[in-house]
C-alpha positions as MATLAB code, in Angstrom:
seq = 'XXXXXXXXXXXXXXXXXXXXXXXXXXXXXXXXXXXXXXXXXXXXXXXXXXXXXXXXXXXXXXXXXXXXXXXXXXXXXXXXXXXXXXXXXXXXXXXXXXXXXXXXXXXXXXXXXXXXXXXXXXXXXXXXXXXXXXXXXXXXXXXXXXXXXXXXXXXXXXXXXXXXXXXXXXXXXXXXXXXXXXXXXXXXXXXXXXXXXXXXXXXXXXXXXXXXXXXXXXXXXXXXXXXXXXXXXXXXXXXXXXXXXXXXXXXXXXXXXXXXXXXXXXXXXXXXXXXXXXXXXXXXXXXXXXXXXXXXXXXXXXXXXXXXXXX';
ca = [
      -2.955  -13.437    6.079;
      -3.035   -9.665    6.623;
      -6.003   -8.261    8.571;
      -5.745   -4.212    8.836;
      -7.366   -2.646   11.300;
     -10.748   -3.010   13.453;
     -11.912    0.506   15.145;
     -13.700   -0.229   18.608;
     -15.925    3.308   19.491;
     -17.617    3.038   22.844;
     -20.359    5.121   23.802;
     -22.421    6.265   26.374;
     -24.313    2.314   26.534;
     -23.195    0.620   23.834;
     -19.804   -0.266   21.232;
     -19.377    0.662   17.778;
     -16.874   -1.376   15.402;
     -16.215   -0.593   12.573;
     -14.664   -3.718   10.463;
     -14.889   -7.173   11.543;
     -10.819   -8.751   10.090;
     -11.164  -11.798    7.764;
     -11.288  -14.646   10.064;
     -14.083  -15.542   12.932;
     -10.966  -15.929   15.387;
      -9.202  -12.738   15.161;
     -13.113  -11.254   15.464;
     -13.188  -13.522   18.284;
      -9.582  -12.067   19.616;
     -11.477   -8.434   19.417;
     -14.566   -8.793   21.323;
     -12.075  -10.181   24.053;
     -10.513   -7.071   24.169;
     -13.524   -5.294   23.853;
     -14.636   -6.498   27.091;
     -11.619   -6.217   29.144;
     -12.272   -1.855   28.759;
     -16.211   -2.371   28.881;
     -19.297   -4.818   29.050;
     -21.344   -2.828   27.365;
     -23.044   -4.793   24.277;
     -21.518   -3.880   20.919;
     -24.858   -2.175   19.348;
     -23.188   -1.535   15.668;
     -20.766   -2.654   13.411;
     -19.815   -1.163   10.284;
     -18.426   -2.696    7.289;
     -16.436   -0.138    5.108;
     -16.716   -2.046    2.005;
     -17.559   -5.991    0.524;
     -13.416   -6.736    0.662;
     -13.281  -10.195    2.711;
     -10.835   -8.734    5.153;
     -13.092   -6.166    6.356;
     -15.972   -7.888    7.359;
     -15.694  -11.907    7.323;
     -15.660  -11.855   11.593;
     -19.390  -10.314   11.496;
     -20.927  -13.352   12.164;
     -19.309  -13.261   15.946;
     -20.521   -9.773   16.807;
     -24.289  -10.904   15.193;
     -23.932  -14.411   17.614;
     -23.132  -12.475   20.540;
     -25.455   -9.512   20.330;
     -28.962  -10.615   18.644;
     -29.789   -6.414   18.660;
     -27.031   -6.221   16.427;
     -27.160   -3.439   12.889;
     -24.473   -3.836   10.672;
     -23.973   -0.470    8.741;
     -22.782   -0.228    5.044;
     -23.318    1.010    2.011;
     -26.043   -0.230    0.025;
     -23.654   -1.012   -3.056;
     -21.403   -2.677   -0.434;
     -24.100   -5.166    0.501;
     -24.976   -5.565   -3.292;
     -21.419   -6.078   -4.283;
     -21.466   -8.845   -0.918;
     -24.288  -10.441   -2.001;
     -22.744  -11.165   -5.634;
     -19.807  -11.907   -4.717;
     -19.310  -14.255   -1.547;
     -19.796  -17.496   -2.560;
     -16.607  -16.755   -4.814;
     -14.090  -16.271   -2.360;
     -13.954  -20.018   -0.774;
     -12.408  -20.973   -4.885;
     -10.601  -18.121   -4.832;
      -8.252  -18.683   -1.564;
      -7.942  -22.511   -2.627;
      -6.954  -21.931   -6.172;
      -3.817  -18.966   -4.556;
      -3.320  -21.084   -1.596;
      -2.221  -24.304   -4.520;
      -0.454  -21.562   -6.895;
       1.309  -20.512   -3.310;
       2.580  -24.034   -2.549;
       3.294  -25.000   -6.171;
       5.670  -21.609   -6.029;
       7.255  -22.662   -2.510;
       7.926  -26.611   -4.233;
       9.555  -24.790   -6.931;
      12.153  -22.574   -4.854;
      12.667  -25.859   -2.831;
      13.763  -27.519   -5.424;
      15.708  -25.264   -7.426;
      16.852  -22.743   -4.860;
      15.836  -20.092   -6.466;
      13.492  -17.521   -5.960;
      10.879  -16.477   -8.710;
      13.211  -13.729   -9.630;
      16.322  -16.229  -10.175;
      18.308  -15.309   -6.911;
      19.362  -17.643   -4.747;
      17.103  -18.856   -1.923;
      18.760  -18.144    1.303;
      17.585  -20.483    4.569;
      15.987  -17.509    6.113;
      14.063  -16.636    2.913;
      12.592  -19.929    2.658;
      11.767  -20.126    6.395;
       9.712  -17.241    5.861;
       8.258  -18.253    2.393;
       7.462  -21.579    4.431;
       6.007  -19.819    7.450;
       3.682  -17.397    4.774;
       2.485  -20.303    3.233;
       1.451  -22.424    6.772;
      -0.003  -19.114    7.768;
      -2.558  -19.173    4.470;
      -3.372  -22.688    4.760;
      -4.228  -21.889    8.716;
      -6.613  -18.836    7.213;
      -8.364  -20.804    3.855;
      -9.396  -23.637    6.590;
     -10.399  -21.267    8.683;
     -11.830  -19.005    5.715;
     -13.602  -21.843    3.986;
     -16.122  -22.276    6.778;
     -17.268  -18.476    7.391;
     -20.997  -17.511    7.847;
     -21.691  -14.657    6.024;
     -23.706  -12.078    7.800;
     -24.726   -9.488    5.454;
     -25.627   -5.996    6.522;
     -29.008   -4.890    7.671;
     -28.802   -1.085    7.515;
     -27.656    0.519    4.483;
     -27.297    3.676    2.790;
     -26.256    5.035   -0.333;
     -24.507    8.659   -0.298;
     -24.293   10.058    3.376;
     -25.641    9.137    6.943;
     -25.332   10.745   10.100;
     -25.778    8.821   13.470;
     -26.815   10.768   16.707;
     -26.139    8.056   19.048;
     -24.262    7.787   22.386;
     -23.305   11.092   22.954;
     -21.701   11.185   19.440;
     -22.017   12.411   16.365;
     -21.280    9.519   13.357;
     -21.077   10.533    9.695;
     -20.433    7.888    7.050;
     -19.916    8.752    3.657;
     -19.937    6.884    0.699;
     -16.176    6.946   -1.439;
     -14.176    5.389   -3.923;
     -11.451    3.993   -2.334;
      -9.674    0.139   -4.003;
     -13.673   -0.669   -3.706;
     -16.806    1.577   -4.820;
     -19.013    2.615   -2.298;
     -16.483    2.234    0.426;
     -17.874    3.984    3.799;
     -15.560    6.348    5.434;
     -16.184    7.138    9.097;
     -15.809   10.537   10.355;
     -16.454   11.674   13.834;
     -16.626   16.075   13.667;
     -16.307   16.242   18.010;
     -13.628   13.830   18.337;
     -12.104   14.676   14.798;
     -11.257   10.814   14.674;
     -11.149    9.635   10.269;
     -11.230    6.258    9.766;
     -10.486    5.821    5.862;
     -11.509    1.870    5.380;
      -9.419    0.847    1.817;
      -9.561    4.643    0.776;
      -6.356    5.128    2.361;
      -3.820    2.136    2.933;
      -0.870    1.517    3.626;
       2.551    1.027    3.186;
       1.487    0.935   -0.887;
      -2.151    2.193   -1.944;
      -4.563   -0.431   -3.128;
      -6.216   -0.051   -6.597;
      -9.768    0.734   -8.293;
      -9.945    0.522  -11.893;
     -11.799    4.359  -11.458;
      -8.753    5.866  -10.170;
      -9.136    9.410  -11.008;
     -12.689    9.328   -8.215;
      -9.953    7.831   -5.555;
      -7.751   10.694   -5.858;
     -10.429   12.453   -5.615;
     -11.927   11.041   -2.636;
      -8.156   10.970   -0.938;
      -8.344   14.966   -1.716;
     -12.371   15.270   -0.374;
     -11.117   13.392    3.038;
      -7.607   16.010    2.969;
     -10.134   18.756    3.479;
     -11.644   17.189    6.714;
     -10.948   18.483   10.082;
      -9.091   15.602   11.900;
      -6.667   15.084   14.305;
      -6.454   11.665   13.923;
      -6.345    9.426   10.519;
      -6.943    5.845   10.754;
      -6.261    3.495    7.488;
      -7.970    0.058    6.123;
      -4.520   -1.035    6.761;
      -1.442   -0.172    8.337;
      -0.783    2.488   11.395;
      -2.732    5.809   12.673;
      -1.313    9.644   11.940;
      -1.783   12.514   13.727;
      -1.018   14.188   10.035;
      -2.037   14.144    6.538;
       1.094   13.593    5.352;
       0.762   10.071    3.910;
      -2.868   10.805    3.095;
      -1.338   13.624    0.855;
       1.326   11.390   -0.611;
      -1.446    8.459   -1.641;
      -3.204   11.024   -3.799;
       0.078   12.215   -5.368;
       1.027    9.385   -6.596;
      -2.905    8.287   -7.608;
      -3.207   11.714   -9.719;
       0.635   11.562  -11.090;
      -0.327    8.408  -12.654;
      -3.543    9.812  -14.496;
      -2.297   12.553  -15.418;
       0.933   10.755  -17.080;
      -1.211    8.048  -18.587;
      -3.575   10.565  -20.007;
      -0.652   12.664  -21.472;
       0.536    9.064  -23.126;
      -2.219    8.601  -24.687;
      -2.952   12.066  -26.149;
       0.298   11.833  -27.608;
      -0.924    8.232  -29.284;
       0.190    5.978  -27.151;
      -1.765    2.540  -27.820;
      -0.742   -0.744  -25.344;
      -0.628   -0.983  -21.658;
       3.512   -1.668  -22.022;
       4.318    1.450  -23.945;
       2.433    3.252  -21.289;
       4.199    1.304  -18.104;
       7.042    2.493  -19.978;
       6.414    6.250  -20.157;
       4.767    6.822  -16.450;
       7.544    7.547  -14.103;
       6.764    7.677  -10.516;
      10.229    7.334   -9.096;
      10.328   10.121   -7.146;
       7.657    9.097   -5.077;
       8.460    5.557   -4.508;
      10.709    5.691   -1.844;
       8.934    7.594    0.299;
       6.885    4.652    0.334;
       9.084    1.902    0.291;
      12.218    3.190    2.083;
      13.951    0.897   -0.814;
      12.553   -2.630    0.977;
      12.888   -4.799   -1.487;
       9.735   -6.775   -1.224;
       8.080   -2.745   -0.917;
       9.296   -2.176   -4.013;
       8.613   -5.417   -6.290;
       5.065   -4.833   -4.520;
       5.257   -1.078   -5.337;
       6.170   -1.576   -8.825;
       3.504   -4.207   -9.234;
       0.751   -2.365   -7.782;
       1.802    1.422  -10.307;
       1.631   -1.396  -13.384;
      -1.842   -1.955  -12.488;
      -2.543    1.713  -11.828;
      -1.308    2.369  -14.980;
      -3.642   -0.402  -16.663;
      -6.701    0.510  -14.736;
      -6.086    4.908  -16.046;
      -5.526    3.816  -19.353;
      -9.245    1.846  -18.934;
     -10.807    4.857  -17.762;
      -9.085    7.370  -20.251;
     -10.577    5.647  -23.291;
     -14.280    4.947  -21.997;
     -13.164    1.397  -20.152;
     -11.466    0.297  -23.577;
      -8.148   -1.788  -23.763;
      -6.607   -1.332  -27.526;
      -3.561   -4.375  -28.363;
      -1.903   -3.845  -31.924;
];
């Protein structure tokens, strides 16, 4: 299972980390890192948002460290709160509707878009479905350890010789903290920016916006929820491209009367941007084209008041 990223921050006595992965073990993996550049105690960690990949390994930092805040967002914990004792259902019922899928290819050599299952597609297929039922065991059995300092719009953290400001954003969750250090000019984006295809929140005009609110930022450095660092905002820039072309082409549709979801899929064209995101992969762009259809479904929500019209 994918984990993203984990930011380690040490200070003058103490760690910050911000995002704990979504298994106890690769937490565990972490903190021995941690300590091979320091032994100072880790003092904070900060959850960007309630997404189980971002903060299922806090119960290791909160075992080792009893002085231990965990920062988020106030909505964040709320949205935590409601929602964890979902997710143990959740990865059984896709972990049985990932092995029924494998069976199927087995058995008729096919994949699930009819073409033919080579050896090496079904060793990986095979490998990505041992790899889930490694993280739902593991999954199944996390302690949740909610946050104990929370905020709702902006805070700002003199600590350690630094200066910490987290800020509340939309990103593919709402109130989704965003770390920036001003000194250092360090960003670290949590699910507002993410890579190699954006994630999506049904209010996706407010995550183009807050792509566009962190473009203005001073940084030298630009860390995502998931996938590599820049030292530009090039792919920052690109995210909120795409985010606004598909508003802006959904809310055209539906001015000119435009009713379903399909006749809208049908009208938004994005192709110009999507290989600069998928390079043509071919899993990049099934994934790409999946992830624009939802887009498209989640504008069309928020152009007409949260409304979905069928004939």
């Amino acid at each position: 299972m994918p984990n993203g990223n984990s930011v380690v921050i040490v200070n003058k006595e103490d760690v910050l980390v911000f995002d704990t992965f979504s298994r106890s073990s690769t937490a565990r993996t972490v903190l021995a890192e941690i300590r091979k550049i320091t032994d100072k105690p880790v003092r904070y960690v900060v959850n960007s948002h309630h997404h189980p990949d971002h903060w299922s390994g806090n119960e290791v930092y909160a075992q080792e460290f009893p002085n231990l805040e965990i920062i988020a967002t106030e909505e964040a914990r709320q949205f935590m709160l409601n929602i964890a004792n979902a997710w143990p259902p959740v990865f059984a019922n896709n972990l049985r509707k990932d092995q029924a899928d494998l069976e199927k290819e087995v058995n008729t050599g096919k994949q699930s878009d009819g073409t033919a299952l080579t050896a090496e597609q079904r060793r990986k297929d095979e490998d990505d479905v041992r790899l889930e039922r490694e993280f739902v065991a593991e999954a199944t059995k996390v302690k949740r350890t909610y946050p104990t300092l929370t905020y709702s719009d902006k805070l700002t953290l003199h600590h350690g010789g630094r200066e910490f400001r987290f800020m509340s954003m939309v990103g593919d969750a709402d109130g989704t903290t965003v770390l920036y250090l001003p000194n250092e000019k360090i960003l670290v984006t949590g699910d507002v920016l993410s890579y190699p295809v954006p994630y999506v929140n049904p209010a996706l005009s407010q995550h183009a916006k807050s792509l566009r609110t962190l473009s203005r930022l001073d940084a030298d450095v630009i860390i995502p929820g998931h996938g590599p660092a820049w030292r530009d905002k090039d792919f920052l820039n690109l995210e909120a491209e795409l985010l606004e072309s598909v508003v802006s082409q959904v809310r055209q549709a539906v001015q000119k009367g435009m009713v379903t979801v399909e006749e809208m899929q049908k009208a938004v064209h994005v192709e110009p941007l999507r290989a600069k995101f998928t390079h043509d992969d071919r899993d990049l762009n099934a994934k790409f084209f999946r992830y624009v259809n939802r887009m498209i479904e989640n504008a069309s929500r928020e152009a007409r008041d949260g409304r979905k019209f069928e004939y």
